[in-house]
Amino acid sequence: MAGPLDGQVAVVTGGGRGIGRAVVLELAKAGATTVINYARDQASANALFMEIVHAGGNALVVRADVSDPEQAKQLIETAEEAFDKVDILVNNAGINRDRTIARMSVEEWDTVIKTNLSSMFYCTSAVVAGMRERNYGRIVNISSIIGQSGNVGQANYAAAKAGVIAFTKTAAKELARNQITVNAVCPGFIETDMVAALTDEVKAAVLANIPLGRFGTAEEVAACVRFLCTEGGFFTGSQLSPNGGQYM
């Protein structure tokens, strides 16, 4: 594979499925060497690896639970040891444990915050030294429309994704002097496992609030990530919102 990201190395957390998988493929098509991180679904990660290799790309699969600071650090170190550097970090790993505040357990709160928010800090803090040394980097954090608007039954998810946006702005200000851009992509409702799990009634209600009248695709989100890593060099601290007009 050849393209504008030739010679660059990209780490994608939660890269084996859903939006993460689409991001890995998009960056690989643009020429990047991709590091596919996964926590549990090894089969999906390995299948993606084979797809990239068969297309002529270069990739590596690394198992790490990035909600654990030591495993997140090891992920970045493994990528740097294998390829000498990390040019692009996409903080995509995320889960949901939906419940109203009155019914939400401390464990449900903590698990989502650690996976969706703390992991971003762990991976970013591990990668910035190398990026600063080379005076170049692209960090893209996957937030959500829920972090912008809030949503009933998702206080943990909304808080984490709003935190992603605030972290993105702060990191962008801190790292700009080193030519490291930090941006957030805030997808609306995308055709992934999370949306597939919704009831038909809930899907209909969501669609009624999307002006474009459809769910987005993982590929459309991945295109935003790729843009920020290629043509988007003057974007930093920004939010791209592929949401069909649901939140403006």
mmCIF file of N, CA and C in Angstrom, residues 53-122:
data_model
loop_
_atom_site.group_PDB
_atom_site.id
_atom_site.type_symbol
_atom_site.label_atom_id
_atom_site.label_comp_id
_atom_site.label_asym_id
_atom_site.label_seq_id
_atom_site.Cartn_x
_atom_site.Cartn_y
_atom_site.Cartn_z
ATOM 1 N N VAL A 53 -1.982 -7.326 5.309
ATOM 2 C CA VAL A 53 -0.787 -7.952 4.746
ATOM 3 C C VAL A 53 -1.045 -8.455 3.324
ATOM 4 N N HIS A 54 -2.204 -9.053 3.112
ATOM 5 C CA HIS A 54 -2.528 -9.550 1.773
ATOM 6 C C HIS A 54 -2.667 -8.420 0.762
ATOM 7 N N ALA A 55 -2.985 -7.217 1.251
ATOM 8 C CA ALA A 55 -3.099 -6.054 0.359
ATOM 9 C C ALA A 55 -1.755 -5.352 0.160
ATOM 10 N N GLY A 56 -0.710 -5.911 0.771
ATOM 11 C CA GLY A 56 0.627 -5.346 0.602
ATOM 12 C C GLY A 56 1.049 -4.381 1.677
ATOM 13 N N GLY A 57 0.289 -4.286 2.757
ATOM 14 C CA GLY A 57 0.623 -3.372 3.844
ATOM 15 C C GLY A 57 1.450 -4.029 4.931
ATOM 16 N N ASN A 58 1.793 -3.242 5.930
ATOM 17 C CA ASN A 58 2.593 -3.714 7.054
ATOM 18 C C ASN A 58 1.818 -3.436 8.332
ATOM 19 N N ALA A 59 1.720 -4.439 9.198
ATOM 20 C CA ALA A 59 0.928 -4.276 10.413
ATOM 21 C C ALA A 59 1.477 -5.140 11.534
ATOM 22 N N LEU A 60 1.010 -4.858 12.730
ATOM 23 C CA LEU A 60 1.385 -5.606 13.929
ATOM 24 C C LEU A 60 0.161 -5.662 14.834
ATOM 25 N N VAL A 61 -0.091 -6.813 15.425
ATOM 26 C CA VAL A 61 -1.194 -6.969 16.374
ATOM 27 C C VAL A 61 -0.621 -7.015 17.787
ATOM 28 N N VAL A 62 -1.172 -6.192 18.671
ATOM 29 C CA VAL A 62 -0.691 -6.144 20.057
ATOM 30 C C VAL A 62 -1.884 -6.220 21.003
ATOM 31 N N ARG A 63 -1.881 -7.217 21.852
ATOM 32 C CA ARG A 63 -2.925 -7.323 22.876
ATOM 33 C C ARG A 63 -2.540 -6.462 24.075
ATOM 34 N N ALA A 64 -3.453 -5.595 24.487
ATOM 35 C CA ALA A 64 -3.239 -4.764 25.667
ATOM 36 C C ALA A 64 -4.568 -4.180 26.106
ATOM 37 N N ASP A 65 -4.835 -4.250 27.391
ATOM 38 C CA ASP A 65 -6.003 -3.575 27.962
ATOM 39 C C ASP A 65 -5.561 -2.171 28.331
ATOM 40 N N VAL A 66 -5.885 -1.202 27.475
ATOM 41 C CA VAL A 66 -5.354 0.150 27.662
ATOM 42 C C VAL A 66 -5.997 0.893 28.823
ATOM 43 N N SER A 67 -6.994 0.289 29.473
ATOM 44 C CA SER A 67 -7.520 0.889 30.700
ATOM 45 C C SER A 67 -6.563 0.671 31.869
ATOM 46 N N ASP A 68 -5.548 -0.161 31.652
ATOM 47 C CA ASP A 68 -4.485 -0.395 32.641
ATOM 48 C C ASP A 68 -3.257 0.399 32.218
ATOM 49 N N PRO A 69 -2.740 1.284 33.083
ATOM 50 C CA PRO A 69 -1.638 2.166 32.662
ATOM 51 C C PRO A 69 -0.386 1.431 32.218
ATOM 52 N N GLU A 70 -0.061 0.326 32.867
ATOM 53 C CA GLU A 70 1.143 -0.407 32.490
ATOM 54 C C GLU A 70 0.994 -1.079 31.132
ATOM 55 N N GLN A 71 -0.195 -1.626 30.860
ATOM 56 C CA GLN A 71 -0.414 -2.257 29.560
ATOM 57 C C GLN A 71 -0.460 -1.219 28.439
ATOM 58 N N ALA A 72 -1.020 -0.050 28.729
ATOM 59 C CA ALA A 72 -1.038 1.025 27.730
ATOM 60 C C ALA A 72 0.383 1.469 27.394
ATOM 61 N N LYS A 73 1.201 1.625 28.424
ATOM 62 C CA LYS A 73 2.601 2.003 28.210
ATOM 63 C C LYS A 73 3.335 0.929 27.414
ATOM 64 N N GLN A 74 3.059 -0.337 27.724
ATOM 65 C CA GLN A 74 3.711 -1.434 27.015
ATOM 66 C C GLN A 74 3.304 -1.480 25.556
ATOM 67 N N LEU A 75 2.052 -1.122 25.265
ATOM 68 C CA LEU A 75 1.592 -1.061 23.875
ATOM 69 C C LEU A 75 2.445 -0.093 23.064
ATOM 70 N N ILE A 76 2.632 1.103 23.601
ATOM 71 C CA ILE A 76 3.429 2.112 22.886
ATOM 72 C C ILE A 76 4.884 1.668 22.777
ATOM 73 N N GLU A 77 5.413 1.107 23.841
ATOM 74 C CA GLU A 77 6.809 0.651 23.818
ATOM 75 C C GLU A 77 6.998 -0.470 22.795
ATOM 76 N N THR A 78 6.031 -1.375 22.696
ATOM 77 C CA THR A 78 6.108 -2.470 21.724
ATOM 78 C C THR A 78 6.108 -1.923 20.305
ATOM 79 N N ALA A 79 5.261 -0.930 20.046
ATOM 80 C CA ALA A 79 5.213 -0.313 18.718
ATOM 81 C C ALA A 79 6.533 0.375 18.393
ATOM 82 N N GLU A 80 7.081 1.091 19.353
ATOM 83 C CA GLU A 80 8.344 1.802 19.131
ATOM 84 C C GLU A 80 9.509 0.833 18.946
ATOM 85 N N GLU A 81 9.482 -0.262 19.668
ATOM 86 C CA GLU A 81 10.543 -1.264 19.512
ATOM 87 C C GLU A 81 10.469 -1.934 18.143
ATOM 88 N N ALA A 82 9.254 -2.153 17.662
ATOM 89 C CA ALA A 82 9.074 -2.839 16.376
ATOM 90 C C ALA A 82 9.384 -1.932 15.191
ATOM 91 N N PHE A 83 9.017 -0.657 15.293
ATOM 92 C CA PHE A 83 9.093 0.234 14.137
ATOM 93 C C PHE A 83 9.885 1.520 14.393
ATOM 94 N N ASP A 84 10.519 1.625 15.558
ATOM 95 C CA ASP A 84 11.402 2.744 15.921
ATOM 96 C C ASP A 84 10.676 4.023 16.306
ATOM 97 N N LYS A 85 9.361 4.120 16.054
ATOM 98 C CA LYS A 85 8.657 5.370 16.325
ATOM 99 C C LYS A 85 7.159 5.138 16.266
ATOM 100 N N VAL A 86 6.405 6.127 16.745
ATOM 101 C CA VAL A 86 4.957 6.196 16.534
ATOM 102 C C VAL A 86 4.646 7.617 16.082
ATOM 103 N N ASP A 87 4.132 7.752 14.873
ATOM 104 C CA ASP A 87 3.791 9.069 14.329
ATOM 105 C C ASP A 87 2.345 9.450 14.613
ATOM 106 N N ILE A 88 1.474 8.444 14.653
ATOM 107 C CA ILE A 88 0.036 8.673 14.784
ATOM 108 C C ILE A 88 -0.505 7.807 15.909
ATOM 109 N N LEU A 89 -1.280 8.412 16.803
ATOM 110 C CA LEU A 89 -1.983 7.671 17.847
ATOM 111 C C LEU A 89 -3.466 7.967 17.717
ATOM 112 N N VAL A 90 -4.262 6.926 17.555
ATOM 113 C CA VAL A 90 -5.719 7.082 17.534
ATOM 114 C C VAL A 90 -6.275 6.412 18.788
ATOM 115 N N ASN A 91 -6.754 7.223 19.707
ATOM 116 C CA ASN A 91 -7.338 6.724 20.952
ATOM 117 C C ASN A 91 -8.814 6.422 20.701
ATOM 118 N N ASN A 92 -9.080 5.154 20.389
ATOM 119 C CA ASN A 92 -10.419 4.748 19.974
ATOM 120 C C ASN A 92 -11.097 3.790 20.954
ATOM 121 N N ALA A 93 -10.336 3.119 21.795
ATOM 122 C CA ALA A 93 -10.913 2.092 22.672
ATOM 123 C C ALA A 93 -12.069 2.654 23.485
ATOM 124 N N GLY A 94 -13.171 1.919 23.502
ATOM 125 C CA GLY A 94 -14.330 2.409 24.241
ATOM 126 C C GLY A 94 -15.366 1.326 24.480
ATOM 127 N N ILE A 95 -16.111 1.473 25.571
ATOM 128 C CA ILE A 95 -17.188 0.548 25.912
ATOM 129 C C ILE A 95 -18.361 1.366 26.438
ATOM 130 N N ASN A 96 -19.495 0.728 26.601
ATOM 131 C CA ASN A 96 -20.605 1.386 27.280
ATOM 132 C C ASN A 96 -21.226 0.434 28.304
ATOM 133 N N ARG A 97 -21.680 0.986 29.398
ATOM 134 C CA ARG A 97 -22.397 0.268 30.451
ATOM 135 C C ARG A 97 -23.568 1.157 30.838
ATOM 136 N N ASP A 98 -24.620 1.124 30.035
ATOM 137 C CA ASP A 98 -25.704 2.097 30.155
ATOM 138 C C ASP A 98 -26.651 1.767 31.317
ATOM 139 N N ARG A 99 -26.921 2.818 32.108
ATOM 140 C CA ARG A 99 -27.869 2.705 33.211
ATOM 141 C C ARG A 99 -28.130 4.111 33.740
ATOM 142 N N THR A 100 -29.312 4.349 34.253
ATOM 143 C CA THR A 100 -29.585 5.669 34.821
ATOM 144 C C THR A 100 -28.714 5.890 36.045
ATOM 145 N N ILE A 101 -28.504 7.147 36.391
ATOM 146 C CA ILE A 101 -27.639 7.490 37.522
ATOM 147 C C ILE A 101 -28.107 6.801 38.801
ATOM 148 N N ALA A 102 -29.420 6.753 39.011
ATOM 149 C CA ALA A 102 -29.963 6.152 40.231
ATOM 150 C C ALA A 102 -29.645 4.661 40.335
ATOM 151 N N ARG A 103 -29.460 4.004 39.197
ATOM 152 C CA ARG A 103 -29.231 2.563 39.178
ATOM 153 C C ARG A 103 -27.791 2.175 38.854
ATOM 154 N N MET A 104 -26.980 3.137 38.443
ATOM 155 C CA MET A 104 -25.612 2.835 38.016
ATOM 156 C C MET A 104 -24.729 2.471 39.201
ATOM 157 N N SER A 105 -23.975 1.379 39.050
ATOM 158 C CA SER A 105 -23.053 0.962 40.111
ATOM 159 C C SER A 105 -21.724 1.708 39.988
ATOM 160 N N VAL A 106 -20.981 1.723 41.065
ATOM 161 C CA VAL A 106 -19.649 2.334 41.046
ATOM 162 C C VAL A 106 -18.769 1.618 40.033
ATOM 163 N N GLU A 107 -18.898 0.301 39.944
ATOM 164 C CA GLU A 107 -18.095 -0.463 38.985
ATOM 165 C C GLU A 107 -18.429 -0.077 37.543
ATOM 166 N N GLU A 108 -19.712 0.109 37.255
ATOM 167 C CA GLU A 108 -20.120 0.513 35.900
ATOM 168 C C GLU A 108 -19.589 1.900 35.560
ATOM 169 N N TRP A 109 -19.580 2.779 36.537
ATOM 170 C CA TRP A 109 -19.004 4.113 36.334
ATOM 171 C C TRP A 109 -17.499 4.012 36.080
ATOM 172 N N ASP A 110 -16.807 3.341 36.982
ATOM 173 C CA ASP A 110 -15.346 3.279 36.913
ATOM 174 C C ASP A 110 -14.852 2.584 35.654
ATOM 175 N N THR A 111 -15.513 1.497 35.266
ATOM 176 C CA THR A 111 -15.070 0.731 34.105
ATOM 177 C C THR A 111 -15.113 1.575 32.828
ATOM 178 N N VAL A 112 -16.197 2.338 32.658
ATOM 179 C CA VAL A 112 -16.336 3.173 31.465
ATOM 180 C C VAL A 112 -15.349 4.333 31.497
ATOM 181 N N ILE A 113 -15.184 4.964 32.643
ATOM 182 C CA ILE A 113 -14.233 6.082 32.755
ATOM 183 C C ILE A 113 -12.810 5.605 32.468
ATOM 184 N N LYS A 114 -12.437 4.453 33.012
ATOM 185 C CA LYS A 114 -11.077 3.939 32.801
ATOM 186 C C LYS A 114 -10.825 3.577 31.340
ATOM 187 N N THR A 115 -11.807 2.936 30.716
ATOM 188 C CA THR A 115 -11.617 2.475 29.339
ATOM 189 C C THR A 115 -11.720 3.608 28.330
ATOM 190 N N ASN A 116 -12.683 4.506 28.520
ATOM 191 C CA ASN A 116 -12.960 5.536 27.514
ATOM 192 C C ASN A 116 -12.169 6.825 27.715
ATOM 193 N N LEU A 117 -11.756 7.100 28.952
ATOM 194 C CA LEU A 117 -11.085 8.370 29.235
ATOM 195 C C LEU A 117 -9.655 8.177 29.730
ATOM 196 N N SER A 118 -9.480 7.392 30.783
ATOM 197 C CA SER A 118 -8.137 7.230 31.345
ATOM 198 C C SER A 118 -7.182 6.592 30.347
ATOM 199 N N SER A 119 -7.677 5.668 29.530
ATOM 200 C CA SER A 119 -6.810 5.010 28.549
ATOM 201 C C SER A 119 -6.186 6.014 27.590
ATOM 202 N N MET A 120 -6.956 7.041 27.257
ATOM 203 C CA MET A 120 -6.450 8.079 26.352
ATOM 204 C C MET A 120 -5.259 8.803 26.983
ATOM 205 N N PHE A 121 -5.371 9.108 28.267
ATOM 206 C CA PHE A 121 -4.256 9.745 28.969
ATOM 207 C C PHE A 121 -3.051 8.820 29.036
ATOM 208 N N TYR A 122 -3.295 7.560 29.367
ATOM 209 C CA TYR A 122 -2.182 6.616 29.492
ATOM 210 C C TYR A 122 -1.414 6.489 28.175
#
